[in-house]
Tab-separated table of C-alpha atoms in Angstrom:
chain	number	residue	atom	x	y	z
A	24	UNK	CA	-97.898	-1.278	-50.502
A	25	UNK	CA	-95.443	-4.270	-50.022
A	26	UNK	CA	-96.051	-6.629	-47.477
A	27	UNK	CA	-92.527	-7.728	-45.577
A	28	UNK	CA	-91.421	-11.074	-45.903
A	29	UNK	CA	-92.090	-12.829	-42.996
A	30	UNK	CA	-88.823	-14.196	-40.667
A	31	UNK	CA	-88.089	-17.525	-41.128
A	32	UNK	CA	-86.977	-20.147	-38.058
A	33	UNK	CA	-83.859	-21.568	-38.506
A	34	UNK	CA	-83.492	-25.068	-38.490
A	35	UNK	CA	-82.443	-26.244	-35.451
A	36	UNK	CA	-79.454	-28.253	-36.460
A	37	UNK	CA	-77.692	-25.234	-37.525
A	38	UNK	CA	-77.559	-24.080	-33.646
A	39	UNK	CA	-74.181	-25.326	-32.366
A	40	UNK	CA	-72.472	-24.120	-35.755
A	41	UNK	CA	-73.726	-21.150	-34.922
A	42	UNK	CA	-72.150	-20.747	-31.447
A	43	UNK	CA	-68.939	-21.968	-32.614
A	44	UNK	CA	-68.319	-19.028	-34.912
A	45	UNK	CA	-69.817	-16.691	-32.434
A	46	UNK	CA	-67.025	-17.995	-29.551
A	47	UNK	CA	-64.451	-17.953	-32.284
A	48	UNK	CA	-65.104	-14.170	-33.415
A	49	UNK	CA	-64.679	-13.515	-29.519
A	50	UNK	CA	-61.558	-15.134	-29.400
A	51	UNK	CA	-60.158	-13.281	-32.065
A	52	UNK	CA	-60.490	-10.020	-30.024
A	53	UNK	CA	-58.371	-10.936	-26.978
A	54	UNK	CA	-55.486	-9.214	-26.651
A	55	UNK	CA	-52.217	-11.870	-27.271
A	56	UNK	CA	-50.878	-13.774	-24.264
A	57	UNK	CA	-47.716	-11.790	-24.001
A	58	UNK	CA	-49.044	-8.638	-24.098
A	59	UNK	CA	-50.155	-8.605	-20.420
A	60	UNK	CA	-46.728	-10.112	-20.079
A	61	UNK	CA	-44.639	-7.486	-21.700
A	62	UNK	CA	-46.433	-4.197	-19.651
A	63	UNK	CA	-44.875	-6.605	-16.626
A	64	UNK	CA	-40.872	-6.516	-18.100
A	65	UNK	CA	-38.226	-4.518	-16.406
A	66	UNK	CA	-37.527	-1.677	-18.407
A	67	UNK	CA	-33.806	-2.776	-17.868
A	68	UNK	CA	-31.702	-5.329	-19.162
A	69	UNK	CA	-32.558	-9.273	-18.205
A	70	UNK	CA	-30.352	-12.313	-18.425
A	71	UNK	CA	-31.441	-14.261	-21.419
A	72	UNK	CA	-28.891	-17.277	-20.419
A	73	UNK	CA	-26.352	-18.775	-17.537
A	74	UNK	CA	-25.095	-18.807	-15.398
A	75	UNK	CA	-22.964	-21.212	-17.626
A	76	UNK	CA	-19.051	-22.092	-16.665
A	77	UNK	CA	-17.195	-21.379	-19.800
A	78	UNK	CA	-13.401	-22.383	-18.520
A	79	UNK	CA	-11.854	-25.774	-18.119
A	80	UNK	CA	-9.893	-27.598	-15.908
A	81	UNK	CA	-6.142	-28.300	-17.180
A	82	UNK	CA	-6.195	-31.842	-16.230
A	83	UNK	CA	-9.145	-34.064	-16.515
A	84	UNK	CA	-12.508	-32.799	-14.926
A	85	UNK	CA	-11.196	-31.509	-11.683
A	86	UNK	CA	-9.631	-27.848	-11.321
A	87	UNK	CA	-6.380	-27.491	-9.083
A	88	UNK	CA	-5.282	-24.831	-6.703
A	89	UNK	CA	-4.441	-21.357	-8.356
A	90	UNK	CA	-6.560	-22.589	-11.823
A	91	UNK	CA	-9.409	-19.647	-12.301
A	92	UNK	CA	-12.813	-20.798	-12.655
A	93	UNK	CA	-14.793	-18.611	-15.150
A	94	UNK	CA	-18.392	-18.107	-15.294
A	95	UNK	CA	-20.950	-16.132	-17.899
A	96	UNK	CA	-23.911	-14.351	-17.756
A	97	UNK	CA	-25.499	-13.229	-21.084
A	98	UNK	CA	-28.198	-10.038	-21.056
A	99	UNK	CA	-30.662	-9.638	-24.241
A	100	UNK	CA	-28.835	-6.268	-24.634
A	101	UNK	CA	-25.471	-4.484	-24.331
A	102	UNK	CA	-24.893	-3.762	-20.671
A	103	UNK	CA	-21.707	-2.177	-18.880
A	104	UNK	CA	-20.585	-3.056	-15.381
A	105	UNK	CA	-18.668	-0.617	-13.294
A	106	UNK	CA	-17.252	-1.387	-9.681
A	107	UNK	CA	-16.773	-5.277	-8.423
A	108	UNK	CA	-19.903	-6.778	-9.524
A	109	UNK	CA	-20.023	-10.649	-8.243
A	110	UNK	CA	-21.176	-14.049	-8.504
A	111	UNK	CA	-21.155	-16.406	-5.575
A	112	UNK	CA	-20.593	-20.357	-5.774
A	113	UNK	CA	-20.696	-23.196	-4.088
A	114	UNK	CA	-17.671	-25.057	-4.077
A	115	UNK	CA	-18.560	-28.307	-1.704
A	116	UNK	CA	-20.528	-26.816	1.039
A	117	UNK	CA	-18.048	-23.268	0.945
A	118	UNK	CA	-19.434	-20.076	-0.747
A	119	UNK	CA	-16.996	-18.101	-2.828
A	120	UNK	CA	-16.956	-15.164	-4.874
A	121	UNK	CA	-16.289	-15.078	-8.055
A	122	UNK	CA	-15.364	-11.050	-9.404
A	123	UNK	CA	-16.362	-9.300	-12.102
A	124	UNK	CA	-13.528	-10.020	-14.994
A	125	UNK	CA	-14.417	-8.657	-18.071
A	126	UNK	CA	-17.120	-7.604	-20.776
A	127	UNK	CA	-17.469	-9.329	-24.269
A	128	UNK	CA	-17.259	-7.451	-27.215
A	129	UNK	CA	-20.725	-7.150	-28.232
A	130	UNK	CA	-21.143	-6.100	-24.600
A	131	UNK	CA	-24.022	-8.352	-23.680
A	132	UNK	CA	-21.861	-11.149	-21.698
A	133	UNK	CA	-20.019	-10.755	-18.593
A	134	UNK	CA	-17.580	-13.012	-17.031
A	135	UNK	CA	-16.704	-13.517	-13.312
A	136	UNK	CA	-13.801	-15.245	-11.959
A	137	UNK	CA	-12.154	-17.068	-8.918
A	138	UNK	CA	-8.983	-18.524	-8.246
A	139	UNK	CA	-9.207	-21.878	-6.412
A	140	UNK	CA	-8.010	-21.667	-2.847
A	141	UNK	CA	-5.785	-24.582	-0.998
A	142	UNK	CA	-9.479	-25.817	0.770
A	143	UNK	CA	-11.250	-25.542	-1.650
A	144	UNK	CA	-12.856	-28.772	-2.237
A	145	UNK	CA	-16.065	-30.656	-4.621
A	146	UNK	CA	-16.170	-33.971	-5.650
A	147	UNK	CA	-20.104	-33.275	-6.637
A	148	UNK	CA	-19.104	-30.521	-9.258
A	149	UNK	CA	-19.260	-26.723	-8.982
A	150	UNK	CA	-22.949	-25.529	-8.537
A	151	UNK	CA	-24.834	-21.905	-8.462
A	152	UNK	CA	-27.786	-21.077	-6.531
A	153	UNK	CA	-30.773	-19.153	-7.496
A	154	UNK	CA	-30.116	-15.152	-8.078
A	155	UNK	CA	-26.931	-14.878	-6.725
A	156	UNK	CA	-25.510	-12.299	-8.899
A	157	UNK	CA	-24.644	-9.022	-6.535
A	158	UNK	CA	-23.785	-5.626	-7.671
A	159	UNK	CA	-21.240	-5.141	-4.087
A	160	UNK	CA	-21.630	-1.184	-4.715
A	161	UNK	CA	-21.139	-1.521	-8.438
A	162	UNK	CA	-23.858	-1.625	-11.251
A	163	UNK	CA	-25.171	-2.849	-14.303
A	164	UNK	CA	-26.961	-1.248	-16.787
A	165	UNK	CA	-27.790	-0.616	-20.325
A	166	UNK	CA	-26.976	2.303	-22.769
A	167	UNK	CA	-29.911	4.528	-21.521
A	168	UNK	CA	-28.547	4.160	-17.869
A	169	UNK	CA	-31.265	1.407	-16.468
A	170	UNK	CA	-30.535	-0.730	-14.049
A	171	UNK	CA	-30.223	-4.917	-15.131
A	172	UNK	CA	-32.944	-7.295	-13.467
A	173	UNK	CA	-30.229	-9.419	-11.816
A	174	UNK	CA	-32.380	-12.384	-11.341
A	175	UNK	CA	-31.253	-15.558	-12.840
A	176	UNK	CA	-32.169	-19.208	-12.303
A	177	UNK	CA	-29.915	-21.812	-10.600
A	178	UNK	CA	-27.064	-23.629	-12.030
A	179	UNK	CA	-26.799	-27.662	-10.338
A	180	UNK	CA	-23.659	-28.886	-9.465
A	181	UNK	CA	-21.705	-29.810	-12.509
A	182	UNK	CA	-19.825	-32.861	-12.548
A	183	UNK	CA	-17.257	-31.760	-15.277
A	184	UNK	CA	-16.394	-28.904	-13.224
A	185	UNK	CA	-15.266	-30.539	-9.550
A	186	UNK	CA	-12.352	-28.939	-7.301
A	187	UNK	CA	-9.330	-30.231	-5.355
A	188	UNK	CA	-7.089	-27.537	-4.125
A	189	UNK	CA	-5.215	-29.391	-1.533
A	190	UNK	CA	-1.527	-29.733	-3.513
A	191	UNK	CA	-0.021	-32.747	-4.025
A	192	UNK	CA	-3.517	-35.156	-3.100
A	193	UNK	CA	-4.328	-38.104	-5.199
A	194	UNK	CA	-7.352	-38.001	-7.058
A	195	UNK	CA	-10.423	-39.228	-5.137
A	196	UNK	CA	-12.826	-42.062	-6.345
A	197	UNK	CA	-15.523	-40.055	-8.230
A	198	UNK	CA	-18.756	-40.726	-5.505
A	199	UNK	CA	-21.826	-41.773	-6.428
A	200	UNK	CA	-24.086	-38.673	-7.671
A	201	UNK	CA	-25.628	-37.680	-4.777
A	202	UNK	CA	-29.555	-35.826	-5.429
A	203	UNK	CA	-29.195	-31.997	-6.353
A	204	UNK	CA	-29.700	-30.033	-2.778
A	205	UNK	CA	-32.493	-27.718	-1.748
A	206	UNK	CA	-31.158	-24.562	-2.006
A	207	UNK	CA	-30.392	-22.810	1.643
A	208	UNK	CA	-32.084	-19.685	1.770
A	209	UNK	CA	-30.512	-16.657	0.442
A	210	UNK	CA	-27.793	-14.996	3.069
A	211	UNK	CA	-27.029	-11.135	3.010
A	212	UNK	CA	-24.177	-10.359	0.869
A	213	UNK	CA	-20.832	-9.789	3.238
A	214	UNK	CA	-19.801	-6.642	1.555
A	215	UNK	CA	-15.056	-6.298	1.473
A	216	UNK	CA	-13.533	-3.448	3.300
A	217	UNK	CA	-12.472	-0.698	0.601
A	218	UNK	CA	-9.362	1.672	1.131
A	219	UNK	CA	-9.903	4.778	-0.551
A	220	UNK	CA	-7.914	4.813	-2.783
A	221	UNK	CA	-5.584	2.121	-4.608
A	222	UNK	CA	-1.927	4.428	-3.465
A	223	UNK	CA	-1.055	6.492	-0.478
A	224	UNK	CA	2.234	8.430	0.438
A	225	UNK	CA	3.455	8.986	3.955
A	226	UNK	CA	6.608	10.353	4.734
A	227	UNK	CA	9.543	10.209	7.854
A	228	UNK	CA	12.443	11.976	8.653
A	229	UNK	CA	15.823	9.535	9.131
A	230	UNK	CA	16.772	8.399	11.975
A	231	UNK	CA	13.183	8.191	13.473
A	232	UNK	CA	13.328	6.160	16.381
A	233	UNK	CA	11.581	2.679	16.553
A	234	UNK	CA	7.726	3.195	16.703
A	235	UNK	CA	7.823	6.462	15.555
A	236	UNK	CA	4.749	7.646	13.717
A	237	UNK	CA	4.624	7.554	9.992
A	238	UNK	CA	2.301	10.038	8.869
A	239	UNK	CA	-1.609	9.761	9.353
A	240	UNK	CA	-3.088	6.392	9.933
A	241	UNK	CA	-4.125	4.129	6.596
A	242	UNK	CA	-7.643	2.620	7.215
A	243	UNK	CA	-9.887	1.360	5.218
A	244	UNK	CA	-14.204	1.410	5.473
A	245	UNK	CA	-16.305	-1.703	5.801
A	246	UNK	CA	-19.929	-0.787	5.215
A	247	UNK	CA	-21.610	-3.950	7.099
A	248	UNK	CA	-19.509	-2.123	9.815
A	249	UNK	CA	-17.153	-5.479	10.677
A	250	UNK	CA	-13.628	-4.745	12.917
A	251	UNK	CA	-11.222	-5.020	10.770
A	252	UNK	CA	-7.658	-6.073	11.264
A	253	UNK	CA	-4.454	-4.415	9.279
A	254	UNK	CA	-1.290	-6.312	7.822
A	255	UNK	CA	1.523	-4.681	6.479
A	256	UNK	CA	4.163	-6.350	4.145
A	257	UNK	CA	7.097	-5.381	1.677
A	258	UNK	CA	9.659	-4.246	4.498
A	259	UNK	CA	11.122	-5.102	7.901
A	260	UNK	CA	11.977	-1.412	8.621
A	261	UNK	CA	8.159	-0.285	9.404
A	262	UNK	CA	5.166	-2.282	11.344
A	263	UNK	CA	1.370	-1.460	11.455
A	264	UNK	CA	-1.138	-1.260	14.549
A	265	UNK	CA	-5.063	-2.699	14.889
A	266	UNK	CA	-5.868	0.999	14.256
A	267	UNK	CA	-3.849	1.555	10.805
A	268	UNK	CA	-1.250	3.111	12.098
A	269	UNK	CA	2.348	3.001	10.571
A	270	UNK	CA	5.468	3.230	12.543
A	271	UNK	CA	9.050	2.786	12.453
A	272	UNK	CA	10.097	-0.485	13.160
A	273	UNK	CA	14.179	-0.214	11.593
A	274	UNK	CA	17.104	1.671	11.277
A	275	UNK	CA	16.366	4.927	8.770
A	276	UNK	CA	19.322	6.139	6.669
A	277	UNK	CA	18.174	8.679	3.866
A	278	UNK	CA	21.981	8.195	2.527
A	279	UNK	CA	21.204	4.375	2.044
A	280	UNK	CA	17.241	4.167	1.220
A	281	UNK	CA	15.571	7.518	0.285
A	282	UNK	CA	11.954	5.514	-0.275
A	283	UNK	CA	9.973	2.512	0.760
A	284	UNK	CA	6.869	0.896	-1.104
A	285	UNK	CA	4.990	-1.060	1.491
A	286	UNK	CA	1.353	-3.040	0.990
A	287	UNK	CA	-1.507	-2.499	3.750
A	288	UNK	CA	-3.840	-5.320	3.581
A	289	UNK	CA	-7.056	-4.745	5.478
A	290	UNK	CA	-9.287	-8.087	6.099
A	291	UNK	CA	-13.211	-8.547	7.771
A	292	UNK	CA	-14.256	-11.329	9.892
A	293	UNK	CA	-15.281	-13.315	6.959
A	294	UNK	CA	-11.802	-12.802	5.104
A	295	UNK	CA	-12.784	-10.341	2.786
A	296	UNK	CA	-9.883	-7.871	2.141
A	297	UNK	CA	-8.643	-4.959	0.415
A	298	UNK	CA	-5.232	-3.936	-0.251
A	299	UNK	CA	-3.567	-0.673	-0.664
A	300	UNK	CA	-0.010	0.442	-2.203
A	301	UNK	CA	1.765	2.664	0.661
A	302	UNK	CA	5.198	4.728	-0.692
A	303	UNK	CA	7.149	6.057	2.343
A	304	UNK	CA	9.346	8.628	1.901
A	305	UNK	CA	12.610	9.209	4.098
A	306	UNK	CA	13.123	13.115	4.726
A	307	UNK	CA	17.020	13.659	4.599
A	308	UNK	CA	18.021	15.792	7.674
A	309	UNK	CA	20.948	18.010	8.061
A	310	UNK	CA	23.589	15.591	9.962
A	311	UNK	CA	26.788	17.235	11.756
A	312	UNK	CA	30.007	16.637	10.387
A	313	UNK	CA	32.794	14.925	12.508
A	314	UNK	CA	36.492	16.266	12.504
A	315	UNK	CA	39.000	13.921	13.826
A	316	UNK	CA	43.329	14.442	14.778
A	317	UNK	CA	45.754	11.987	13.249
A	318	UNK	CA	46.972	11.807	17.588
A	319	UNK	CA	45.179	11.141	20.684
A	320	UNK	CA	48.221	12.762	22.391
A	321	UNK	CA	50.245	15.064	19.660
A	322	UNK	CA	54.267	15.690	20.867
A	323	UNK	CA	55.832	19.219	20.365
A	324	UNK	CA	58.178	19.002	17.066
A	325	UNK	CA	55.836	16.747	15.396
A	326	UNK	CA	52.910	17.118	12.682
A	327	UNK	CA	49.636	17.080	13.776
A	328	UNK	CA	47.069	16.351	11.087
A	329	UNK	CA	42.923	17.016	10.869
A	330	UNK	CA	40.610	15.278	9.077
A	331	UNK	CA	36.582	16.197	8.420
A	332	UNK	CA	33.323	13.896	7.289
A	333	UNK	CA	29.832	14.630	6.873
A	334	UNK	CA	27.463	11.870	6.760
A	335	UNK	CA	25.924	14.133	3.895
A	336	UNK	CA	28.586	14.690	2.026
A	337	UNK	CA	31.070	17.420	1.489
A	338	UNK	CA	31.239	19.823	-1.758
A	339	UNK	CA	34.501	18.901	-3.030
A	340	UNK	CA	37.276	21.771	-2.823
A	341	UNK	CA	35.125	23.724	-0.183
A	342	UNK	CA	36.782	22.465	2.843
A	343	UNK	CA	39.412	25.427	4.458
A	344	UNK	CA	40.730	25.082	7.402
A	345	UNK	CA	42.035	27.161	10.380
A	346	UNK	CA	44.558	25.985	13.627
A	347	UNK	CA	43.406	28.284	16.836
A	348	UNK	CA	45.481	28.092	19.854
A	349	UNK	CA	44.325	28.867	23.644
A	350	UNK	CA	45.888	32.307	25.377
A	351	UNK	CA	48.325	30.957	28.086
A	352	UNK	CA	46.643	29.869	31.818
A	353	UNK	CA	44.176	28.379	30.490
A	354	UNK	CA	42.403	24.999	31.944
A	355	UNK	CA	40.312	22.255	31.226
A	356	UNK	CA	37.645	24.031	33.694
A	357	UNK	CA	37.308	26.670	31.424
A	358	UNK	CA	38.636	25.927	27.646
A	359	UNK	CA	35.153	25.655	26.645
A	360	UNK	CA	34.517	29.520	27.503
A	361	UNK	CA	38.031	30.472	26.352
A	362	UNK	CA	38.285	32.570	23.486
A	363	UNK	CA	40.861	31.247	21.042
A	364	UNK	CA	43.167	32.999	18.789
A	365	UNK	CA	44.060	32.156	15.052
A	366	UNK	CA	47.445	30.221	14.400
A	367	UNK	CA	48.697	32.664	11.738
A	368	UNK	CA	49.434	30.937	8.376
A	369	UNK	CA	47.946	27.623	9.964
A	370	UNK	CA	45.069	27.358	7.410
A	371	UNK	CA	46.047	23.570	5.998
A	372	UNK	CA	44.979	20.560	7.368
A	373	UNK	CA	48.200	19.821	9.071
A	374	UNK	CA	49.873	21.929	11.540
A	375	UNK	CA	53.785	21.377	12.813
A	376	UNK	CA	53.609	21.699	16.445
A	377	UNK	CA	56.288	23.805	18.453
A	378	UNK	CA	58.081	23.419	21.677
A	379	UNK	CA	58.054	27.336	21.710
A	380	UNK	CA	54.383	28.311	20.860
A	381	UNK	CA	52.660	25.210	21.430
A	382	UNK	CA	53.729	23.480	24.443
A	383	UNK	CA	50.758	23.092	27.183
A	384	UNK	CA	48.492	24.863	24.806
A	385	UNK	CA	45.136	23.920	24.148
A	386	UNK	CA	44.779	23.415	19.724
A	387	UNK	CA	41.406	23.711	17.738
A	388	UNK	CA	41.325	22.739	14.336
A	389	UNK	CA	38.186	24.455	12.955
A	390	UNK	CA	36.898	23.284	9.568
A	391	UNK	CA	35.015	25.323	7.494
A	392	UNK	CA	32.452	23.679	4.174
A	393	UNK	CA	29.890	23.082	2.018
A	394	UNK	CA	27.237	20.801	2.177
A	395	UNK	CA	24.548	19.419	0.348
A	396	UNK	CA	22.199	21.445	2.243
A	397	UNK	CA	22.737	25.004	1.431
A	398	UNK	CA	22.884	28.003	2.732
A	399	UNK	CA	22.965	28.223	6.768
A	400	UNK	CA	21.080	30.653	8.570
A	401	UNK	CA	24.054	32.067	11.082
A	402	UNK	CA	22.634	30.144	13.912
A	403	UNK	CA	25.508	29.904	16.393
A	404	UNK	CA	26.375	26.298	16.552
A	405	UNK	CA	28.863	25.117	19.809
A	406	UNK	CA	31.276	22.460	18.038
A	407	UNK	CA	32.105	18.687	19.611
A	408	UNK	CA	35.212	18.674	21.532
A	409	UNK	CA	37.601	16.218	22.905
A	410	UNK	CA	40.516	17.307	24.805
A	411	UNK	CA	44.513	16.475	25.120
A	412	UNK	CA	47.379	18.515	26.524
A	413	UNK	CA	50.485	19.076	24.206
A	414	UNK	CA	53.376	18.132	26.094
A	415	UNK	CA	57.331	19.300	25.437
A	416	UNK	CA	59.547	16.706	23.702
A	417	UNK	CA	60.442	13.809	25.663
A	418	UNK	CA	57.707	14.118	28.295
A	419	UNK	CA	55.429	11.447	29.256
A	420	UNK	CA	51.633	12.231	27.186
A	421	UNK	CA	48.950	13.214	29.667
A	422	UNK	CA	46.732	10.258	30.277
A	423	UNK	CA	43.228	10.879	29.250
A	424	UNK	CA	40.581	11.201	31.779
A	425	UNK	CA	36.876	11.130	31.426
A	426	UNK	CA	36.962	14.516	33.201
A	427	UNK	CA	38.528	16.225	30.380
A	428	UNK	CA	35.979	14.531	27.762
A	429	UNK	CA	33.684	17.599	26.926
A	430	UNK	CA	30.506	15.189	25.083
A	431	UNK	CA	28.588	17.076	21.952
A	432	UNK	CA	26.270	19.522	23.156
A	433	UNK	CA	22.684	18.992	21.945
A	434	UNK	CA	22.493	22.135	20.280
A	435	UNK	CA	25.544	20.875	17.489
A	436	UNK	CA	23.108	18.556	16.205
A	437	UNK	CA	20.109	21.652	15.131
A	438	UNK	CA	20.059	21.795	11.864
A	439	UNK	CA	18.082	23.598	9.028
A	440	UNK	CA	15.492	21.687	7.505
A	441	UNK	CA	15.725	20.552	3.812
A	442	UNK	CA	14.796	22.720	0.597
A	443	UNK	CA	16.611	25.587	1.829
A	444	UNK	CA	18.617	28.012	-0.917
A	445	UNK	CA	21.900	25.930	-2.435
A	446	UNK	CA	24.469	28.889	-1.718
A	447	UNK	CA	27.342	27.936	0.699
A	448	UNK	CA	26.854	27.028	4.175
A	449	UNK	CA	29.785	27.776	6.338
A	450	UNK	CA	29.841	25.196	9.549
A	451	UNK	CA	32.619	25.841	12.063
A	452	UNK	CA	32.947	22.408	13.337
A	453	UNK	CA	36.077	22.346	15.127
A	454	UNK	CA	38.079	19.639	17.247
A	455	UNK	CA	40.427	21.115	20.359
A	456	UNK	CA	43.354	19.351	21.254
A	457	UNK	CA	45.758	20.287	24.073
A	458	UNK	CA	48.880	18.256	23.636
């Protein structure tokens, strides 16, 4: 049998090499630093860099009032926006928004943009605080639909990038830089009233009287639940209430303007607004026609001519005509419930008055045409009136007397309402003269 070897003691100088390798061969199996790091990262999107301003001012380092300031934000991945994403800077000690603009084409950077105002004003140089990139009821995601981490870090105030919106100001003395401010704690967005919809149609007949109702009321919803206040611009001829309401404000002529395009701006305490394109339509309405007599006080043995308009027009070569002529007795007490009899062969516009037949007799010149309209439904229709006795030659003409004025009945002015069939519409509108 063979006897083991005995165990030898190492020396003791070899110790601490010993413990070195042993701590080394440890280290090798931890797991690397960013692994614990990357089970941590959003599963969306995350902005790799900016916010950076990418734009320019025209002149020198100051931007102007109406020059747009642009802004980037660049994600490690293609990302779409949808909505009004925005960005909010500090111009001087004023926040504004900047919008959402566009998307570059490899989709990973987004730019945001705002139009200097008249006050705005930074002699220090635009600056961004901390993670103030806000979806405002949009998003912003990646390809697979998950949302972006929208934290980003702060962007100090840039001196190449200063403001002066007040027109026509000299340039100020550039101040002496001034230490970067502590941010002020983050504020709750102020989310804009939203109409909608970007267009609207109302619609009002002609001849609406002044504060008429235009339809229903155009409001807008403000989710932070702010009163808001309406404005309405683009004509004189409507106006708008504190409730959205439109009204009629002008004169109405369908003949003259058949349609209106109006804007309804809607603003929040803070000045946020919305806007909305209004298109008012003006319903034509059947108007009566007016016949008129060449004489206020005809003669027997002279011509007596009539004449008709329709504020609607009249179908050329549909106008007829036919002369009527009271029985004998009657009286300006009761003409209007006289029946009267044709004139015939009197179916011209002109009728040649005798001493004989015509003499103290009451005339009506009744008019019979086409409109634009169509086709009437028989409604019985009283015509306007205005009275004159005929008197023989050489007599003195009756004065007139606002007892013989009959005014248009209420019930001349009824008429069908538009769209009706196109086949002729016969309107006796008729004019009685006693001369």
């Amino acid at each position: 049998m063979m006897r083991a070897a005995p165990l030898r003691r190492l020396p003791v100088f070899l110790l601490p090499a010993l413990a070195l390798l042993a701590l080394a061969a440890a280290l090798l199996w931890l797991p690397p630093a960013d692994f614990a790091q990357a089970q941590d990262k959003p599963a969306g999107p995350n902005i790799t860099a900016g916010p950076a301003i990418t734009s320019s001012p025209q002149s020198g380092d100051t931007y102007r009032q109406g020059e747009a300031i642009t802004i980037t934000l660049t994600f490690n991945e293609p990302v779409t926006a949808t909505g009004k994403p925005r960005l909010r800077l500090m111009i001087g000690e004023t926040r504004r928004w900047a919008g959402y603009e566009s998307t570059s084409e490899d989709g990973a950077t987004l730019s945001f943009s705002h139009a200097v105002k008249a006050d705005d004003q930074d002699a220090d140089g635009i600056g961004i605080g901390k993670n103030q990139l806000k979806l405002n009821k949009g998003t912003i995601s990646d390809a697979d639909g998950n949302p972006a981490n929208l934290k980003h870090p702060a962007l100090p105030d840039q001196a190449g990038h200063k403001v002066n919106g007040a027109p026509d100001e000299p340039e100020q003395p550039e101040p002496e830089p001034t230490p970067t401010p502590t941010p002020e704690p983050e504020q709750p967005a102020n989310n804009a009233p939203q109409f909608p919809a970007d267009t609207a149609t109302r619609s009002v007949e002609e001849n609406s009287p002044a504060g008429a109702r235009v339809g229903a009321r155009v409001t807008a919803e403000d989710t932070d639940g702010d009163e808001l206040t309406y404005r309405l611009t683009g004509s004189d001829a409507f106006t708008i209430n504190g409730s959205g309401r439109i009204k009629v404000q002008g004169d109405l002529d369908y003949e003259t303007q058949a349609s209106y395009t109006v804007t309804v701006t809607a603003a929040d305490p803070d000045g946020a607004t919305d806007s909305i394109q209004v298109t008012i339509s003006v319903v034509n309405v059947d108007e009566p026609g007016v016949v008129r007599l060449s004489s206020e006080a005809p003669q027997a043995g002279s011509a007596l001519t009539a004449t008709v308009t329709d504020p609607d027009g009249i179908v050329e070569g549909s106008v007829a005509w036919q002369w009527k002529r009271s029985p004998e007795g009657t009286t300006a007490a009761d003409v209007d419930t006289t029946n009267f009899n044709d004139i015939a062969g009197a179916t011209g516009s002109s009728i040649q008055l005798t001493d004989a037949d015509d003499a103290g007799r009451w005339l009506r010149a009744l008019a019979i045409y086409t409109d634009p309209f169509g086709a009437a439904n028989g409604r019985g229709r009283r015509p306007p009136t205005r009275w004159r006795r005929t008197q023989s030659p050489g007599s003195r003409p009756t004065p007139s007397r606002s007892s013989l004025r009959t005014p248009r009945p209420a019930a001349s002015t009824r008429t069908p309402q538009p769209g009706r069939a196109s086949a002729p519409r016969w309107q006796p509108l008729t004019k009685m003269m006693t001369t």
